[in-house]
Amino acid sequence: MSRVLTRLLAALTAGLVISLTCLLSAATAQAQVWVVPAPDLSLDPSLNLDEFENRLMGSINEVRVNAGLKPVRYFDSCVDQMAESWATRIATTGALEHRDQHIVLRRCDQAWAGEDLVRGSLLTPAIVVQAWMDSPSHREILLKKRASLAGLAISVDGSGRFVGVLNFTDKR
């Protein structure tokens, strides 16, 4: 079977992106399940996770600018390390769950934090952003006016799925 056909078949069979969003200010978490649309194979995250993260953040900021918001400064080292460690934990344990955002606030000296998660096969920046934008709670995080700093991490779990963690924060 060709590589493209194999990827498309994998996307159709494994095509669920599970996302969770936690808004610290409301101290709530909401679970969302998304069916992943047909993949855009323009960037394979397994080939270069750093480039995938850069393009994903670019796509996030493009959506923000189109909504009349400022782009989020990418990356804050503390917030980014929090995202990296959480993505690694999810990839290792398989437990797709939010970190207590009080930890992010305390360790990174922030006043507000929001987190979006994603997990799935054959993800692209466009697929991830579209899934988050299609969910009201995830869209709220992406389009939060006060979001000023970001941490973003993509890891690969034991099943070959990509795990993404986006943390947005603000000091105000």
mmCIF file with all atom_site columns, C-alpha atoms in Angstrom:
data_model
loop_
_atom_site.group_PDB
_atom_site.id
_atom_site.type_symbol
_atom_site.label_atom_id
_atom_site.label_alt_id
_atom_site.label_comp_id
_atom_site.label_asym_id
_atom_site.label_entity_id
_atom_site.label_seq_id
_atom_site.pdbx_PDB_ins_code
_atom_site.Cartn_x
_atom_site.Cartn_y
_atom_site.Cartn_z
_atom_site.occupancy
_atom_site.B_iso_or_equiv
_atom_site.pdbx_formal_charge
_atom_site.auth_seq_id
_atom_site.auth_comp_id
_atom_site.auth_asym_id
_atom_site.auth_atom_id
_atom_site.pdbx_PDB_model_num
ATOM 1   C CA . MET A 1 1   ? 0.000   0.000  0.000  1.00 0.00 ? 1   MET A CA 1
ATOM 2   C CA . SER A 1 2   ? 1.365   3.459  -0.803 1.00 0.00 ? 2   SER A CA 1
ATOM 3   C CA . ARG A 1 3   ? 2.538   5.686  2.041  1.00 0.00 ? 3   ARG A CA 1
ATOM 4   C CA . VAL A 1 4   ? -0.175  8.277  1.326  1.00 0.00 ? 4   VAL A CA 1
ATOM 5   C CA . LEU A 1 5   ? -2.904  5.631  1.219  1.00 0.00 ? 5   LEU A CA 1
ATOM 6   C CA . THR A 1 6   ? -1.590  4.132  4.447  1.00 0.00 ? 6   THR A CA 1
ATOM 7   C CA . ARG A 1 7   ? -1.693  7.541  6.114  1.00 0.00 ? 7   ARG A CA 1
ATOM 8   C CA . LEU A 1 8   ? -5.197  8.246  4.870  1.00 0.00 ? 8   LEU A CA 1
ATOM 9   C CA . LEU A 1 9   ? -6.384  4.851  6.103  1.00 0.00 ? 9   LEU A CA 1
ATOM 10  C CA . ALA A 1 10  ? -4.731  5.474  9.467  1.00 0.00 ? 10  ALA A CA 1
ATOM 11  C CA . ALA A 1 11  ? -6.400  8.880  9.686  1.00 0.00 ? 11  ALA A CA 1
ATOM 12  C CA . LEU A 1 12  ? -9.794  7.410  8.972  1.00 0.00 ? 12  LEU A CA 1
ATOM 13  C CA . THR A 1 13  ? -9.437  4.579  11.473 1.00 0.00 ? 13  THR A CA 1
ATOM 14  C CA . ALA A 1 14  ? -7.672  6.475  14.206 1.00 0.00 ? 14  ALA A CA 1
ATOM 15  C CA . GLY A 1 15  ? -9.221  9.832  13.352 1.00 0.00 ? 15  GLY A CA 1
ATOM 16  C CA . LEU A 1 16  ? -10.239 11.095 16.758 1.00 0.00 ? 16  LEU A CA 1
ATOM 17  C CA . VAL A 1 17  ? -8.715  14.123 18.336 1.00 0.00 ? 17  VAL A CA 1
ATOM 18  C CA . ILE A 1 18  ? -9.541  14.313 22.002 1.00 0.00 ? 18  ILE A CA 1
ATOM 19  C CA . SER A 1 19  ? -9.282  17.768 23.453 1.00 0.00 ? 19  SER A CA 1
ATOM 20  C CA . LEU A 1 20  ? -9.829  19.237 26.840 1.00 0.00 ? 20  LEU A CA 1
ATOM 21  C CA . THR A 1 21  ? -9.907  22.832 27.886 1.00 0.00 ? 21  THR A CA 1
ATOM 22  C CA . CYS A 1 22  ? -9.501  24.273 31.310 1.00 0.00 ? 22  CYS A CA 1
ATOM 23  C CA . LEU A 1 23  ? -10.152 27.912 32.137 1.00 0.00 ? 23  LEU A CA 1
ATOM 24  C CA . LEU A 1 24  ? -8.577  28.642 35.474 1.00 0.00 ? 24  LEU A CA 1
ATOM 25  C CA . SER A 1 25  ? -10.735 31.667 36.122 1.00 0.00 ? 25  SER A CA 1
ATOM 26  C CA . ALA A 1 26  ? -13.832 29.479 36.071 1.00 0.00 ? 26  ALA A CA 1
ATOM 27  C CA . ALA A 1 27  ? -11.963 26.485 37.574 1.00 0.00 ? 27  ALA A CA 1
ATOM 28  C CA . THR A 1 28  ? -13.772 24.179 35.176 1.00 0.00 ? 28  THR A CA 1
ATOM 29  C CA . ALA A 1 29  ? -12.691 21.586 32.655 1.00 0.00 ? 29  ALA A CA 1
ATOM 30  C CA . GLN A 1 30  ? -14.706 20.516 29.662 1.00 0.00 ? 30  GLN A CA 1
ATOM 31  C CA . ALA A 1 31  ? -14.088 17.449 27.530 1.00 0.00 ? 31  ALA A CA 1
ATOM 32  C CA . GLN A 1 32  ? -14.542 17.517 23.778 1.00 0.00 ? 32  GLN A CA 1
ATOM 33  C CA . VAL A 1 33  ? -14.185 14.736 21.234 1.00 0.00 ? 33  VAL A CA 1
ATOM 34  C CA . TRP A 1 34  ? -13.523 15.631 17.624 1.00 0.00 ? 34  TRP A CA 1
ATOM 35  C CA . VAL A 1 35  ? -13.461 13.609 14.444 1.00 0.00 ? 35  VAL A CA 1
ATOM 36  C CA . VAL A 1 36  ? -10.396 14.600 12.457 1.00 0.00 ? 36  VAL A CA 1
ATOM 37  C CA . PRO A 1 37  ? -11.054 15.660 8.859  1.00 0.00 ? 37  PRO A CA 1
ATOM 38  C CA . ALA A 1 38  ? -9.038  14.248 5.961  1.00 0.00 ? 38  ALA A CA 1
ATOM 39  C CA . PRO A 1 39  ? -5.390  15.064 6.578  1.00 0.00 ? 39  PRO A CA 1
ATOM 40  C CA . ASP A 1 40  ? -3.352  17.692 4.811  1.00 0.00 ? 40  ASP A CA 1
ATOM 41  C CA . LEU A 1 41  ? -0.015  15.947 4.398  1.00 0.00 ? 41  LEU A CA 1
ATOM 42  C CA . SER A 1 42  ? 1.884   19.166 3.759  1.00 0.00 ? 42  SER A CA 1
ATOM 43  C CA . LEU A 1 43  ? 3.824   18.736 6.990  1.00 0.00 ? 43  LEU A CA 1
ATOM 44  C CA . ASP A 1 44  ? 4.429   15.429 8.700  1.00 0.00 ? 44  ASP A CA 1
ATOM 45  C CA . PRO A 1 45  ? 5.041   16.200 12.389 1.00 0.00 ? 45  PRO A CA 1
ATOM 46  C CA . SER A 1 46  ? 7.073   13.006 12.758 1.00 0.00 ? 46  SER A CA 1
ATOM 47  C CA . LEU A 1 47  ? 9.676   14.487 10.411 1.00 0.00 ? 47  LEU A CA 1
ATOM 48  C CA . ASN A 1 48  ? 10.254  17.657 12.434 1.00 0.00 ? 48  ASN A CA 1
ATOM 49  C CA . LEU A 1 49  ? 8.336   18.326 15.660 1.00 0.00 ? 49  LEU A CA 1
ATOM 50  C CA . ASP A 1 50  ? 9.945   21.750 16.180 1.00 0.00 ? 50  ASP A CA 1
ATOM 51  C CA . GLU A 1 51  ? 8.882   22.957 12.722 1.00 0.00 ? 51  GLU A CA 1
ATOM 52  C CA . PHE A 1 52  ? 5.396   21.550 13.337 1.00 0.00 ? 52  PHE A CA 1
ATOM 53  C CA . GLU A 1 53  ? 5.175   23.535 16.596 1.00 0.00 ? 53  GLU A CA 1
ATOM 54  C CA . ASN A 1 54  ? 6.370   26.706 14.830 1.00 0.00 ? 54  ASN A CA 1
ATOM 55  C CA . ARG A 1 55  ? 3.791   26.320 12.065 1.00 0.00 ? 55  ARG A CA 1
ATOM 56  C CA . LEU A 1 56  ? 1.050   25.513 14.562 1.00 0.00 ? 56  LEU A CA 1
ATOM 57  C CA . MET A 1 57  ? 1.813   28.663 16.557 1.00 0.00 ? 57  MET A CA 1
ATOM 58  C CA . GLY A 1 58  ? 1.853   30.636 13.312 1.00 0.00 ? 58  GLY A CA 1
ATOM 59  C CA . SER A 1 59  ? -1.603  29.248 12.450 1.00 0.00 ? 59  SER A CA 1
ATOM 60  C CA . ILE A 1 60  ? -2.882  30.098 15.931 1.00 0.00 ? 60  ILE A CA 1
ATOM 61  C CA . ASN A 1 61  ? -1.615  33.676 15.645 1.00 0.00 ? 61  ASN A CA 1
ATOM 62  C CA . GLU A 1 62  ? -3.079  33.997 12.143 1.00 0.00 ? 62  GLU A CA 1
ATOM 63  C CA . VAL A 1 63  ? -6.517  33.125 13.544 1.00 0.00 ? 63  VAL A CA 1
ATOM 64  C CA . ARG A 1 64  ? -6.005  35.635 16.364 1.00 0.00 ? 64  ARG A CA 1
ATOM 65  C CA . VAL A 1 65  ? -4.973  38.441 13.985 1.00 0.00 ? 65  VAL A CA 1
ATOM 66  C CA . ASN A 1 66  ? -7.938  37.677 11.692 1.00 0.00 ? 66  ASN A CA 1
ATOM 67  C CA . ALA A 1 67  ? -10.174 38.079 14.757 1.00 0.00 ? 67  ALA A CA 1
ATOM 68  C CA . GLY A 1 68  ? -8.672  41.506 15.464 1.00 0.00 ? 68  GLY A CA 1
ATOM 69  C CA . LEU A 1 69  ? -6.428  40.325 18.321 1.00 0.00 ? 69  LEU A CA 1
ATOM 70  C CA . LYS A 1 70  ? -2.709  40.660 18.868 1.00 0.00 ? 70  LYS A CA 1
ATOM 71  C CA . PRO A 1 71  ? -0.552  37.613 18.206 1.00 0.00 ? 71  PRO A CA 1
ATOM 72  C CA . VAL A 1 72  ? 0.618   35.800 21.303 1.00 0.00 ? 72  VAL A CA 1
ATOM 73  C CA . ARG A 1 73  ? 4.315   36.085 22.018 1.00 0.00 ? 73  ARG A CA 1
ATOM 74  C CA . TYR A 1 74  ? 5.792   32.661 21.335 1.00 0.00 ? 74  TYR A CA 1
ATOM 75  C CA . PHE A 1 75  ? 7.390   31.093 23.566 1.00 0.00 ? 75  PHE A CA 1
ATOM 76  C CA . ASP A 1 76  ? 7.758   32.020 27.201 1.00 0.00 ? 76  ASP A CA 1
ATOM 77  C CA . SER A 1 77  ? 10.448  29.675 28.509 1.00 0.00 ? 77  SER A CA 1
ATOM 78  C CA . CYS A 1 78  ? 8.633   28.760 31.732 1.00 0.00 ? 78  CYS A CA 1
ATOM 79  C CA . VAL A 1 79  ? 5.237   28.322 30.073 1.00 0.00 ? 79  VAL A CA 1
ATOM 80  C CA . ASP A 1 80  ? 6.837   26.388 27.214 1.00 0.00 ? 80  ASP A CA 1
ATOM 81  C CA . GLN A 1 81  ? 8.625   24.057 29.630 1.00 0.00 ? 81  GLN A CA 1
ATOM 82  C CA . MET A 1 82  ? 5.309   23.425 31.392 1.00 0.00 ? 82  MET A CA 1
ATOM 83  C CA . ALA A 1 83  ? 3.728   22.500 28.032 1.00 0.00 ? 83  ALA A CA 1
ATOM 84  C CA . GLU A 1 84  ? 6.700   20.293 27.087 1.00 0.00 ? 84  GLU A CA 1
ATOM 85  C CA . SER A 1 85  ? 6.673   18.378 30.365 1.00 0.00 ? 85  SER A CA 1
ATOM 86  C CA . TRP A 1 86  ? 2.904   17.894 30.238 1.00 0.00 ? 86  TRP A CA 1
ATOM 87  C CA . ALA A 1 87  ? 2.958   16.656 26.626 1.00 0.00 ? 87  ALA A CA 1
ATOM 88  C CA . THR A 1 88  ? 5.679   14.171 27.579 1.00 0.00 ? 88  THR A CA 1
ATOM 89  C CA . ARG A 1 89  ? 3.642   12.999 30.574 1.00 0.00 ? 89  ARG A CA 1
ATOM 90  C CA . ILE A 1 90  ? 0.518   12.480 28.460 1.00 0.00 ? 90  ILE A CA 1
ATOM 91  C CA . ALA A 1 91  ? 2.520   10.648 25.778 1.00 0.00 ? 91  ALA A CA 1
ATOM 92  C CA . THR A 1 92  ? 4.123   8.414  28.427 1.00 0.00 ? 92  THR A CA 1
ATOM 93  C CA . THR A 1 93  ? 1.058   7.643  30.571 1.00 0.00 ? 93  THR A CA 1
ATOM 94  C CA . GLY A 1 94  ? -1.654  7.801  27.905 1.00 0.00 ? 94  GLY A CA 1
ATOM 95  C CA . ALA A 1 95  ? -3.820  9.858  30.287 1.00 0.00 ? 95  ALA A CA 1
ATOM 96  C CA . LEU A 1 96  ? -5.160  12.807 28.303 1.00 0.00 ? 96  LEU A CA 1
ATOM 97  C CA . GLU A 1 97  ? -5.953  15.127 31.173 1.00 0.00 ? 97  GLU A CA 1
ATOM 98  C CA . HIS A 1 98  ? -5.270  18.701 32.126 1.00 0.00 ? 98  HIS A CA 1
ATOM 99  C CA . ARG A 1 99  ? -2.590  19.814 34.518 1.00 0.00 ? 99  ARG A CA 1
ATOM 100 C CA . ASP A 1 100 ? -3.866  21.834 37.448 1.00 0.00 ? 100 ASP A CA 1
ATOM 101 C CA . GLN A 1 101 ? -3.413  25.337 36.026 1.00 0.00 ? 101 GLN A CA 1
ATOM 102 C CA . HIS A 1 102 ? -2.591  26.658 39.506 1.00 0.00 ? 102 HIS A CA 1
ATOM 103 C CA . ILE A 1 103 ? 0.789   24.954 39.046 1.00 0.00 ? 103 ILE A CA 1
ATOM 104 C CA . VAL A 1 104 ? 1.399   26.886 35.811 1.00 0.00 ? 104 VAL A CA 1
ATOM 105 C CA . LEU A 1 105 ? 0.352   30.135 37.483 1.00 0.00 ? 105 LEU A CA 1
ATOM 106 C CA . ARG A 1 106 ? 2.567   29.601 40.513 1.00 0.00 ? 106 ARG A CA 1
ATOM 107 C CA . ARG A 1 107 ? 5.694   28.291 38.751 1.00 0.00 ? 107 ARG A CA 1
ATOM 108 C CA . CYS A 1 108 ? 5.566   30.816 35.912 1.00 0.00 ? 108 CYS A CA 1
ATOM 109 C CA . ASP A 1 109 ? 4.356   33.786 37.999 1.00 0.00 ? 109 ASP A CA 1
ATOM 110 C CA . GLN A 1 110 ? 1.227   34.372 35.908 1.00 0.00 ? 110 GLN A CA 1
ATOM 111 C CA . ALA A 1 111 ? -2.269  35.664 36.737 1.00 0.00 ? 111 ALA A CA 1
ATOM 112 C CA . TRP A 1 112 ? -4.298  33.702 34.155 1.00 0.00 ? 112 TRP A CA 1
ATOM 113 C CA . ALA A 1 113 ? -3.746  30.424 32.311 1.00 0.00 ? 113 ALA A CA 1
ATOM 114 C CA . GLY A 1 114 ? -5.685  28.442 29.734 1.00 0.00 ? 114 GLY A CA 1
ATOM 115 C CA . GLU A 1 115 ? -4.820  25.081 28.219 1.00 0.00 ? 115 GLU A CA 1
ATOM 116 C CA . ASP A 1 116 ? -5.876  23.171 25.097 1.00 0.00 ? 116 ASP A CA 1
ATOM 117 C CA . LEU A 1 117 ? -4.917  19.559 24.444 1.00 0.00 ? 117 LEU A CA 1
ATOM 118 C CA . VAL A 1 118 ? -4.997  17.502 21.276 1.00 0.00 ? 118 VAL A CA 1
ATOM 119 C CA . ARG A 1 119 ? -4.170  13.897 20.451 1.00 0.00 ? 119 ARG A CA 1
ATOM 120 C CA . GLY A 1 120 ? -4.477  12.113 17.126 1.00 0.00 ? 120 GLY A CA 1
ATOM 121 C CA . SER A 1 121 ? -2.807  10.599 14.105 1.00 0.00 ? 121 SER A CA 1
ATOM 122 C CA . LEU A 1 122 ? -1.688  12.523 11.043 1.00 0.00 ? 122 LEU A CA 1
ATOM 123 C CA . LEU A 1 123 ? -2.311  15.922 12.556 1.00 0.00 ? 123 LEU A CA 1
ATOM 124 C CA . THR A 1 124 ? -1.387  19.085 10.713 1.00 0.00 ? 124 THR A CA 1
ATOM 125 C CA . PRO A 1 125 ? -1.370  22.649 12.055 1.00 0.00 ? 125 PRO A CA 1
ATOM 126 C CA . ALA A 1 126 ? -4.544  23.358 10.053 1.00 0.00 ? 126 ALA A CA 1
ATOM 127 C CA . ILE A 1 127 ? -6.353  20.305 11.463 1.00 0.00 ? 127 ILE A CA 1
ATOM 128 C CA . VAL A 1 128 ? -5.410  21.151 15.055 1.00 0.00 ? 128 VAL A CA 1
ATOM 129 C CA . VAL A 1 129 ? -6.423  24.811 14.793 1.00 0.00 ? 129 VAL A CA 1
ATOM 130 C CA . GLN A 1 130 ? -9.683  23.942 13.026 1.00 0.00 ? 130 GLN A CA 1
ATOM 131 C CA . ALA A 1 131 ? -10.588 21.373 15.698 1.00 0.00 ? 131 ALA A CA 1
ATOM 132 C CA . TRP A 1 132 ? -9.950  23.912 18.443 1.00 0.00 ? 132 TRP A CA 1
ATOM 133 C CA . MET A 1 133 ? -11.830 26.659 16.583 1.00 0.00 ? 133 MET A CA 1
ATOM 134 C CA . ASP A 1 134 ? -14.828 24.351 16.070 1.00 0.00 ? 134 ASP A CA 1
ATOM 135 C CA . SER A 1 135 ? -15.152 23.913 19.839 1.00 0.00 ? 135 SER A CA 1
ATOM 136 C CA . PRO A 1 136 ? -16.585 26.906 21.713 1.00 0.00 ? 136 PRO A CA 1
ATOM 137 C CA . SER A 1 137 ? -14.469 26.270 24.825 1.00 0.00 ? 137 SER A CA 1
ATOM 138 C CA . HIS A 1 138 ? -11.248 25.810 22.828 1.00 0.00 ? 138 HIS A CA 1
ATOM 139 C CA . ARG A 1 139 ? -12.043 28.782 20.634 1.00 0.00 ? 139 ARG A CA 1
ATOM 140 C CA . GLU A 1 140 ? -12.435 30.855 23.798 1.00 0.00 ? 140 GLU A CA 1
ATOM 141 C CA . ILE A 1 141 ? -8.865  29.965 24.829 1.00 0.00 ? 141 ILE A CA 1
ATOM 142 C CA . LEU A 1 142 ? -7.411  30.662 21.361 1.00 0.00 ? 142 LEU A CA 1
ATOM 143 C CA . LEU A 1 143 ? -9.217  33.994 21.096 1.00 0.00 ? 143 LEU A CA 1
ATOM 144 C CA . LYS A 1 144 ? -8.718  35.113 24.699 1.00 0.00 ? 144 LYS A CA 1
ATOM 145 C CA . LYS A 1 145 ? -7.793  38.783 24.478 1.00 0.00 ? 145 LYS A CA 1
ATOM 146 C CA . ARG A 1 146 ? -5.640  38.696 27.589 1.00 0.00 ? 146 ARG A CA 1
ATOM 147 C CA . ALA A 1 147 ? -3.485  35.774 26.357 1.00 0.00 ? 147 ALA A CA 1
ATOM 148 C CA . SER A 1 148 ? -0.008  37.222 25.966 1.00 0.00 ? 148 SER A CA 1
ATOM 149 C CA . LEU A 1 149 ? 2.468   34.341 26.417 1.00 0.00 ? 149 LEU A CA 1
ATOM 150 C CA . ALA A 1 150 ? 2.465   30.815 25.033 1.00 0.00 ? 150 ALA A CA 1
ATOM 151 C CA . GLY A 1 151 ? 3.996   27.428 25.537 1.00 0.00 ? 151 GLY A CA 1
ATOM 152 C CA . LEU A 1 152 ? 3.401   24.759 22.905 1.00 0.00 ? 152 LEU A CA 1
ATOM 153 C CA . ALA A 1 153 ? 4.596   21.165 22.749 1.00 0.00 ? 153 ALA A CA 1
ATOM 154 C CA . ILE A 1 154 ? 4.045   18.187 20.454 1.00 0.00 ? 154 ILE A CA 1
ATOM 155 C CA . SER A 1 155 ? 5.094   14.680 21.552 1.00 0.00 ? 155 SER A CA 1
ATOM 156 C CA . VAL A 1 156 ? 4.503   11.193 20.177 1.00 0.00 ? 156 VAL A CA 1
ATOM 157 C CA . ASP A 1 157 ? 2.899   8.514  22.367 1.00 0.00 ? 157 ASP A CA 1
ATOM 158 C CA . GLY A 1 158 ? 3.532   4.767  22.370 1.00 0.00 ? 158 GLY A CA 1
ATOM 159 C CA . SER A 1 159 ? 0.776   4.223  19.789 1.00 0.00 ? 159 SER A CA 1
ATOM 160 C CA . GLY A 1 160 ? 2.353   6.676  17.348 1.00 0.00 ? 160 GLY A CA 1
ATOM 161 C CA . ARG A 1 161 ? -0.259  9.363  17.993 1.00 0.00 ? 161 ARG A CA 1
ATOM 162 C CA . PHE A 1 162 ? 0.716   12.979 18.333 1.00 0.00 ? 162 PHE A CA 1
ATOM 163 C CA . VAL A 1 163 ? -0.026  14.711 21.626 1.00 0.00 ? 163 VAL A CA 1
ATOM 164 C CA . GLY A 1 164 ? -0.190  18.486 21.740 1.00 0.00 ? 164 GLY A CA 1
ATOM 165 C CA . VAL A 1 165 ? -0.343  20.872 24.673 1.00 0.00 ? 165 VAL A CA 1
ATOM 166 C CA . LEU A 1 166 ? -0.977  24.600 24.262 1.00 0.00 ? 166 LEU A CA 1
ATOM 167 C CA . ASN A 1 167 ? -0.698  26.820 27.327 1.00 0.00 ? 167 ASN A CA 1
ATOM 168 C CA . PHE A 1 168 ? -1.639  30.482 27.097 1.00 0.00 ? 168 PHE A CA 1
ATOM 169 C CA . THR A 1 169 ? -0.934  32.771 30.040 1.00 0.00 ? 169 THR A CA 1
ATOM 170 C CA . ASP A 1 170 ? -0.997  36.404 31.095 1.00 0.00 ? 170 ASP A CA 1
ATOM 171 C CA . LYS A 1 171 ? 0.656   38.287 33.960 1.00 0.00 ? 171 LYS A CA 1
ATOM 172 C CA . ARG A 1 172 ? -2.164  40.824 34.380 1.00 0.00 ? 172 ARG A CA 1
#
